[in-house]
mmCIF file of C-alpha atoms in Angstrom:
data_model
loop_
_atom_site.group_PDB
_atom_site.id
_atom_site.type_symbol
_atom_site.label_atom_id
_atom_site.label_comp_id
_atom_site.label_asym_id
_atom_site.label_seq_id
_atom_site.Cartn_x
_atom_site.Cartn_y
_atom_site.Cartn_z
ATOM 1 C CA MET A 1 121.546 99.811 137.439
ATOM 2 C CA ASP A 2 118.680 97.142 136.333
ATOM 3 C CA ARG A 3 115.488 99.383 135.606
ATOM 4 C CA GLY A 4 113.355 96.591 133.848
ATOM 5 C CA ILE A 5 110.694 97.687 131.422
ATOM 6 C CA SER A 6 107.899 97.114 134.780
ATOM 7 C CA ASP A 7 109.756 100.442 136.414
ATOM 8 C CA MET A 8 109.762 102.193 133.172
ATOM 9 C CA LYS A 9 105.742 101.247 133.106
ATOM 10 C CA GLY A 10 105.060 102.321 136.709
ATOM 11 C CA GLN A 11 107.075 105.709 136.524
ATOM 12 C CA HIS A 12 105.312 107.344 133.083
ATOM 13 C CA ARG A 13 101.929 104.896 133.058
ATOM 14 C CA TYR A 14 102.744 103.833 129.668
ATOM 15 C CA ARG A 15 99.534 101.812 128.387
ATOM 16 C CA ARG A 16 99.591 98.960 125.685
ATOM 17 C CA ARG A 17 98.522 101.137 122.424
ATOM 18 C CA THR A 18 99.526 100.781 119.035
ATOM 19 C CA GLY A 19 102.688 102.904 118.355
ATOM 20 C CA ILE A 20 104.355 104.340 115.541
ATOM 21 C CA THR A 21 107.789 103.517 114.684
ATOM 22 C CA PHE A 22 110.459 104.352 112.040
ATOM 23 C CA ALA A 23 111.854 103.057 109.547
ATOM 24 C CA LEU A 24 114.948 103.919 106.587
ATOM 25 C CA ALA A 25 114.861 103.759 102.912
ATOM 26 C CA LEU A 26 117.385 101.745 101.915
ATOM 27 C CA PRO A 27 118.027 100.139 98.128
ATOM 28 C CA ALA A 28 116.952 96.559 97.538
ATOM 29 C CA SER A 29 116.455 94.575 94.037
ATOM 30 C CA HIS A 30 113.055 93.711 92.722
ATOM 31 C CA SER A 31 111.562 91.535 90.308
ATOM 32 C CA GLY A 32 108.021 91.322 88.733
ATOM 33 C CA ARG A 33 105.278 88.803 89.176
ATOM 34 C CA ARG A 34 101.268 89.116 88.091
ATOM 35 C CA LEU A 35 99.318 90.151 91.071
ATOM 36 C CA GLU A 36 95.812 88.699 91.733
ATOM 37 C CA CYS A 37 92.983 91.594 92.849
ATOM 38 C CA ASP A 38 89.660 90.769 94.541
ATOM 39 C CA SER A 39 87.597 91.865 91.263
ATOM 40 C CA THR A 40 84.856 93.461 93.854
ATOM 41 C CA TYR A 41 86.242 95.934 93.996
ATOM 42 C CA VAL A 42 85.150 99.239 92.258
ATOM 43 C CA ALA A 43 86.257 103.410 92.710
ATOM 44 C CA MET A 44 85.075 105.036 95.374
ATOM 45 C CA ALA A 45 83.850 109.369 95.249
ATOM 46 C CA THR A 46 84.722 111.155 98.050
ATOM 47 C CA PRO A 47 81.026 113.189 98.707
ATOM 48 C CA ALA A 48 82.658 116.554 98.459
ATOM 49 C CA ASP A 49 83.577 116.039 95.260
ATOM 50 C CA SER A 50 83.205 113.079 91.753
ATOM 51 C CA SER A 51 87.189 112.179 91.962
ATOM 52 C CA PRO A 52 88.018 108.510 94.033
ATOM 53 C CA ALA A 53 89.050 108.721 97.247
ATOM 54 C CA PRO A 54 92.745 108.356 98.187
ATOM 55 C CA HIS A 55 93.577 104.785 97.537
ATOM 56 C CA VAL A 56 96.093 103.357 100.662
ATOM 57 C CA LEU A 57 98.467 100.553 100.248
ATOM 58 C CA VAL A 58 97.754 98.164 103.631
ATOM 59 C CA VAL A 59 101.003 95.381 104.120
ATOM 60 C CA PRO A 60 100.291 93.609 107.558
ATOM 61 C CA CYS A 61 103.387 90.963 108.975
ATOM 62 C CA PRO A 62 100.987 87.491 108.068
ATOM 63 C CA ALA A 63 101.291 86.577 111.348
ATOM 64 C CA GLN A 64 97.983 86.417 114.029
ATOM 65 C CA GLY A 65 99.430 89.053 116.623
ATOM 66 C CA HIS A 66 100.045 91.774 113.861
ATOM 67 C CA MET A 67 97.741 90.806 111.240
ATOM 68 C CA LEU A 68 94.100 91.076 112.761
ATOM 69 C CA ALA A 69 95.321 93.845 114.917
ATOM 70 C CA LEU A 70 95.798 95.469 111.032
ATOM 71 C CA LEU A 71 93.270 94.593 110.151
ATOM 72 C CA ASP A 72 90.966 96.133 113.225
ATOM 73 C CA LEU A 73 92.621 99.696 112.158
ATOM 74 C CA THR A 74 91.788 99.361 108.838
ATOM 75 C CA GLY A 75 88.150 98.720 109.304
ATOM 76 C CA LEU A 76 88.261 102.491 111.273
ATOM 77 C CA SER A 77 88.977 104.019 107.868
ATOM 78 C CA ARG A 78 87.045 106.559 106.569
ATOM 79 C CA GLY A 79 87.717 108.363 103.518
ATOM 80 C CA LEU A 80 89.913 106.141 101.392
ATOM 81 C CA ARG A 81 90.290 102.877 99.283
ATOM 82 C CA LEU A 82 92.226 100.157 100.833
ATOM 83 C CA THR A 83 93.543 97.846 99.402
ATOM 84 C CA VAL A 84 94.925 94.899 101.832
ATOM 85 C CA VAL A 85 97.750 92.814 100.986
ATOM 86 C CA ALA A 86 97.551 88.847 101.550
ATOM 87 C CA THR A 87 98.901 85.460 101.022
ATOM 88 C CA PRO A 88 96.629 82.951 100.042
ATOM 89 C CA ALA A 89 96.392 80.515 103.051
ATOM 90 C CA THR A 90 95.954 84.067 105.148
ATOM 91 C CA ALA A 91 93.079 85.719 102.691
ATOM 92 C CA PRO A 92 90.491 83.765 104.394
ATOM 93 C CA GLN A 93 91.124 86.528 107.420
ATOM 94 C CA LEU A 94 90.103 89.165 105.161
ATOM 95 C CA ALA A 95 86.492 87.919 105.055
ATOM 96 C CA PRO A 96 85.061 90.189 107.804
ATOM 97 C CA LEU A 97 86.386 93.119 106.672
ATOM 98 C CA LEU A 98 85.859 92.737 103.255
ATOM 99 C CA SER A 99 81.972 92.144 104.175
ATOM 100 C CA ALA A 100 81.910 95.470 106.282
ATOM 101 C CA HIS A 101 82.894 97.272 102.965
ATOM 102 C CA PRO A 102 80.588 96.312 100.255
ATOM 103 C CA ASP A 103 80.706 99.390 98.579
ATOM 104 C CA GLY A 104 84.390 98.123 96.964
ATOM 105 C CA ALA A 105 86.310 100.956 99.371
ATOM 106 C CA VAL A 106 88.497 97.819 100.934
ATOM 107 C CA ARG A 107 89.840 95.360 98.771
ATOM 108 C CA ALA A 108 91.844 91.858 98.734
ATOM 109 C CA LEU A 109 95.187 91.663 96.885
ATOM 110 C CA THR A 110 96.515 88.564 96.761
ATOM 111 C CA PRO A 111 100.256 87.406 95.380
ATOM 112 C CA PRO A 112 101.247 84.331 94.554
ATOM 113 C CA PHE A 113 103.755 83.605 97.901
ATOM 114 C CA SER A 114 106.591 82.541 96.287
ATOM 115 C CA SER A 115 108.971 79.606 96.936
ATOM 116 C CA HIS A 116 111.467 80.243 99.091
ATOM 117 C CA HIS A 117 114.966 77.519 100.106
ATOM 118 C CA SER A 118 113.879 77.834 104.358
ATOM 119 C CA VAL A 119 109.955 77.714 103.901
ATOM 120 C CA PRO A 120 108.059 74.796 102.912
ATOM 121 C CA ALA A 121 105.118 74.223 100.317
ATOM 122 C CA GLY A 122 101.814 75.710 101.543
ATOM 123 C CA VAL A 123 103.359 77.941 104.378
ATOM 124 C CA GLU A 124 102.265 81.359 104.243
ATOM 125 C CA SER A 125 102.137 82.115 108.279
ATOM 126 C CA ALA A 126 104.442 83.019 110.824
ATOM 127 C CA LYS A 127 102.231 80.843 113.050
ATOM 128 C CA HIS A 128 103.977 77.958 111.191
ATOM 129 C CA LEU A 129 107.426 78.796 110.408
ATOM 130 C CA PRO A 130 108.185 83.161 111.565
ATOM 131 C CA PRO A 131 111.592 83.644 111.083
ATOM 132 C CA ALA A 132 112.348 82.283 108.069
ATOM 133 C CA LEU A 133 108.516 83.595 106.741
ATOM 134 C CA ILE A 134 108.861 87.032 107.570
ATOM 135 C CA VAL A 135 111.944 87.168 105.481
ATOM 136 C CA ALA A 136 110.066 85.192 102.636
ATOM 137 C CA PHE A 137 107.473 87.658 102.904
ATOM 138 C CA ALA A 138 109.779 90.870 101.771
ATOM 139 C CA ASP A 139 110.543 89.234 98.275
ATOM 140 C CA LEU A 140 106.514 91.054 97.436
ATOM 141 C CA ARG A 141 108.108 94.106 97.223
ATOM 142 C CA GLY A 142 108.970 93.814 93.496
ATOM 143 C CA PRO A 143 105.583 92.626 92.703
ATOM 144 C CA LEU A 144 104.184 95.226 94.624
ATOM 145 C CA LEU A 145 106.496 97.773 93.116
ATOM 146 C CA SER A 146 105.655 96.667 89.387
ATOM 147 C CA TRP A 147 101.702 96.448 90.727
ATOM 148 C CA ALA A 148 102.191 99.793 91.793
ATOM 149 C CA ARG A 149 103.435 101.706 89.402
ATOM 150 C CA ALA A 150 101.325 100.165 86.673
ATOM 151 C CA ARG A 151 98.609 102.417 88.610
ATOM 152 C CA ALA A 152 100.755 105.325 88.627
ATOM 153 C CA ASP A 153 98.634 107.540 86.457
ATOM 154 C CA GLY A 154 94.812 106.997 87.411
ATOM 155 C CA PRO A 155 92.577 106.803 89.586
ATOM 156 C CA ASP A 156 94.180 103.797 91.545
ATOM 157 C CA ARG A 157 97.119 106.059 92.350
ATOM 158 C CA VAL A 158 98.464 104.591 95.400
ATOM 159 C CA VAL A 159 99.418 107.973 97.891
ATOM 160 C CA ALA A 160 100.540 106.111 100.911
ATOM 161 C CA VAL A 161 101.661 102.845 102.316
ATOM 162 C CA LEU A 162 100.404 101.808 105.494
ATOM 163 C CA SER A 163 102.590 98.321 106.895
ATOM 164 C CA ASP A 164 103.459 96.606 109.824
ATOM 165 C CA PHE A 165 107.089 97.365 112.153
ATOM 166 C CA LEU A 166 108.161 94.040 110.690
ATOM 167 C CA CYS A 167 107.704 94.568 107.170
ATOM 168 C CA GLY A 168 110.756 97.136 106.964
ATOM 169 C CA TRP A 169 110.936 96.203 102.845
ATOM 170 C CA THR A 170 107.684 98.333 102.692
ATOM 171 C CA GLN A 171 110.221 101.484 103.316
ATOM 172 C CA PRO A 172 111.954 101.394 99.991
ATOM 173 C CA LEU A 173 108.735 100.277 98.085
ATOM 174 C CA ALA A 174 107.019 103.660 99.002
ATOM 175 C CA ALA A 175 110.346 105.977 98.828
ATOM 176 C CA GLU A 176 110.626 104.308 95.207
ATOM 177 C CA LEU A 177 106.907 105.663 94.617
ATOM 178 C CA GLY A 178 107.615 108.841 96.257
ATOM 179 C CA VAL A 179 105.053 108.423 98.889
ATOM 180 C CA PRO A 180 104.777 108.241 102.596
ATOM 181 C CA ARG A 181 105.034 105.236 104.772
ATOM 182 C CA VAL A 182 103.129 104.803 108.027
ATOM 183 C CA VAL A 183 104.357 102.552 110.339
ATOM 184 C CA PHE A 184 101.534 100.020 112.158
ATOM 185 C CA SER A 185 103.338 98.724 115.320
ATOM 186 C CA PRO A 186 100.508 96.027 117.349
ATOM 187 C CA GLY A 187 102.812 96.632 120.570
ATOM 188 C CA ALA A 188 103.154 99.260 123.377
ATOM 189 C CA VAL A 189 104.330 102.622 122.528
ATOM 190 C CA CYS A 190 107.070 101.375 126.047
ATOM 191 C CA GLY A 191 108.831 98.811 123.757
ATOM 192 C CA THR A 192 108.569 100.486 119.986
ATOM 193 C CA ALA A 193 110.518 103.940 121.704
ATOM 194 C CA VAL A 194 112.931 101.405 123.036
ATOM 195 C CA LEU A 195 113.695 100.166 119.920
ATOM 196 C CA GLN A 196 113.521 103.913 118.347
ATOM 197 C CA SER A 197 116.401 104.387 120.266
ATOM 198 C CA LEU A 198 118.100 101.672 120.156
ATOM 199 C CA PHE A 199 118.581 101.443 116.415
ATOM 200 C CA ARG A 200 119.115 105.376 116.034
ATOM 201 C CA ARG A 201 121.219 105.734 118.528
ATOM 202 C CA MET A 202 123.088 102.354 118.349
ATOM 203 C CA PRO A 203 124.363 102.427 122.037
ATOM 204 C CA ARG A 204 126.882 99.238 123.174
ATOM 205 C CA ARG A 205 128.042 98.048 126.439
ATOM 206 C CA GLU A 206 131.310 98.486 127.959
ATOM 207 C CA ASP A 207 131.833 94.903 128.731
ATOM 208 C CA GLU A 208 131.406 92.515 125.841
ATOM 209 C CA ARG A 209 131.319 89.209 128.173
ATOM 210 C CA ASP A 210 128.917 91.260 130.584
ATOM 211 C CA ASP A 211 125.139 90.261 130.053
ATOM 212 C CA ASP A 212 124.041 92.427 132.631
ATOM 213 C CA SER A 213 126.400 95.786 131.557
ATOM 214 C CA PRO A 214 123.800 98.847 131.563
ATOM 215 C CA ILE A 215 122.182 100.260 128.441
ATOM 216 C CA ALA A 216 121.139 104.105 128.598
ATOM 217 C CA LEU A 217 118.494 105.566 126.671
ATOM 218 C CA PRO A 218 118.686 109.149 127.862
ATOM 219 C CA ASP A 219 116.404 110.188 125.173
ATOM 220 C CA LEU A 220 112.911 108.411 126.360
ATOM 221 C CA PRO A 221 111.093 109.787 129.476
ATOM 222 C CA GLY A 222 112.807 109.489 132.458
ATOM 223 C CA ALA A 223 116.286 108.008 131.189
ATOM 224 C CA PRO A 224 115.437 104.590 131.998
ATOM 225 C CA VAL A 225 118.775 101.935 132.092
ATOM 226 C CA PHE A 226 118.680 98.527 131.025
ATOM 227 C CA PRO A 227 120.771 95.419 131.369
ATOM 228 C CA TRP A 228 122.066 94.693 128.239
ATOM 229 C CA ARG A 229 120.474 91.095 127.847
ATOM 230 C CA GLN A 230 117.322 93.056 128.273
ATOM 231 C CA MET A 231 117.655 94.467 124.882
ATOM 232 C CA SER A 232 116.010 93.603 121.408
ATOM 233 C CA GLU A 233 118.082 89.429 119.873
ATOM 234 C CA LEU A 234 117.917 91.452 116.650
ATOM 235 C CA TYR A 235 119.679 94.180 118.219
ATOM 236 C CA ARG A 236 121.608 92.113 120.391
ATOM 237 C CA THR A 237 122.983 90.634 117.394
ATOM 238 C CA GLY A 238 123.074 93.120 115.172
ATOM 239 C CA ARG A 239 126.718 95.456 114.271
ATOM 240 C CA SER A 240 126.889 98.614 113.145
ATOM 241 C CA GLY A 241 128.100 98.895 109.581
ATOM 242 C CA ARG A 242 127.401 95.176 108.426
ATOM 243 C CA ALA A 243 127.267 94.229 105.072
ATOM 244 C CA THR A 244 123.573 93.689 104.531
ATOM 245 C CA THR A 245 122.977 91.064 102.066
ATOM 246 C CA SER A 246 121.976 88.412 104.980
ATOM 247 C CA PRO A 247 118.135 87.547 105.111
ATOM 248 C CA ARG A 248 117.401 90.040 108.315
ATOM 249 C CA ALA A 249 119.146 92.532 105.978
ATOM 250 C CA ARG A 250 116.177 91.915 103.677
ATOM 251 C CA TRP A 251 113.530 91.548 105.976
ATOM 252 C CA ARG A 252 114.212 95.264 106.752
ATOM 253 C CA GLY A 253 113.936 96.359 102.879
ATOM 254 C CA ARG A 254 118.243 96.751 103.019
#
């Protein structure tokens, strides 16, 4: 019964590629703060007419294995105007992307990073404090909502949100703006598919004391089975119907 990730990859030839996962729109409170934007941004017109190109808000997760991958994808954009969110400490990582688009098609949005009781002053990257930083990053939802709404009736109107799968709070942000959210995953398609299956079906182990209890994923190719201990820690520690006021719930946008 112990068929692991390696078996699944071998049978179905999963390759490490950027994946698309899912998120649910969930309510949360928000507050407003002033945002600062790169002043070099200018409206970019589409070749076909004089109207501005579609404007997309890009929200990378401030973690080195996530942010750089999404910035690489952002650099491949064609015919779009992009606003990329960064903290003051991670903003320098946008320099190559901004210099590659001197026409102003890409700009940086650097909101002041809020203080958080679990995040030391000056820490703005998951490289230094992964779990707490990702939770604190969700506090940007309110300021970004205010920023986008202020542009809702003009040429800078946001038409979509592209964000890392760890930024679940951007799903309700996009819903409040009435625009779609596209989810970016820097991980393998296999891992992304497993997480999607888990959180949609919410299977539980038969014996709560058995870490080798088999968990079947019948909606994936080959209907793989994994031991409970190989499931995501976030999934293993969660409970269906649990109150969603915890920091982790806020990170997921609840």
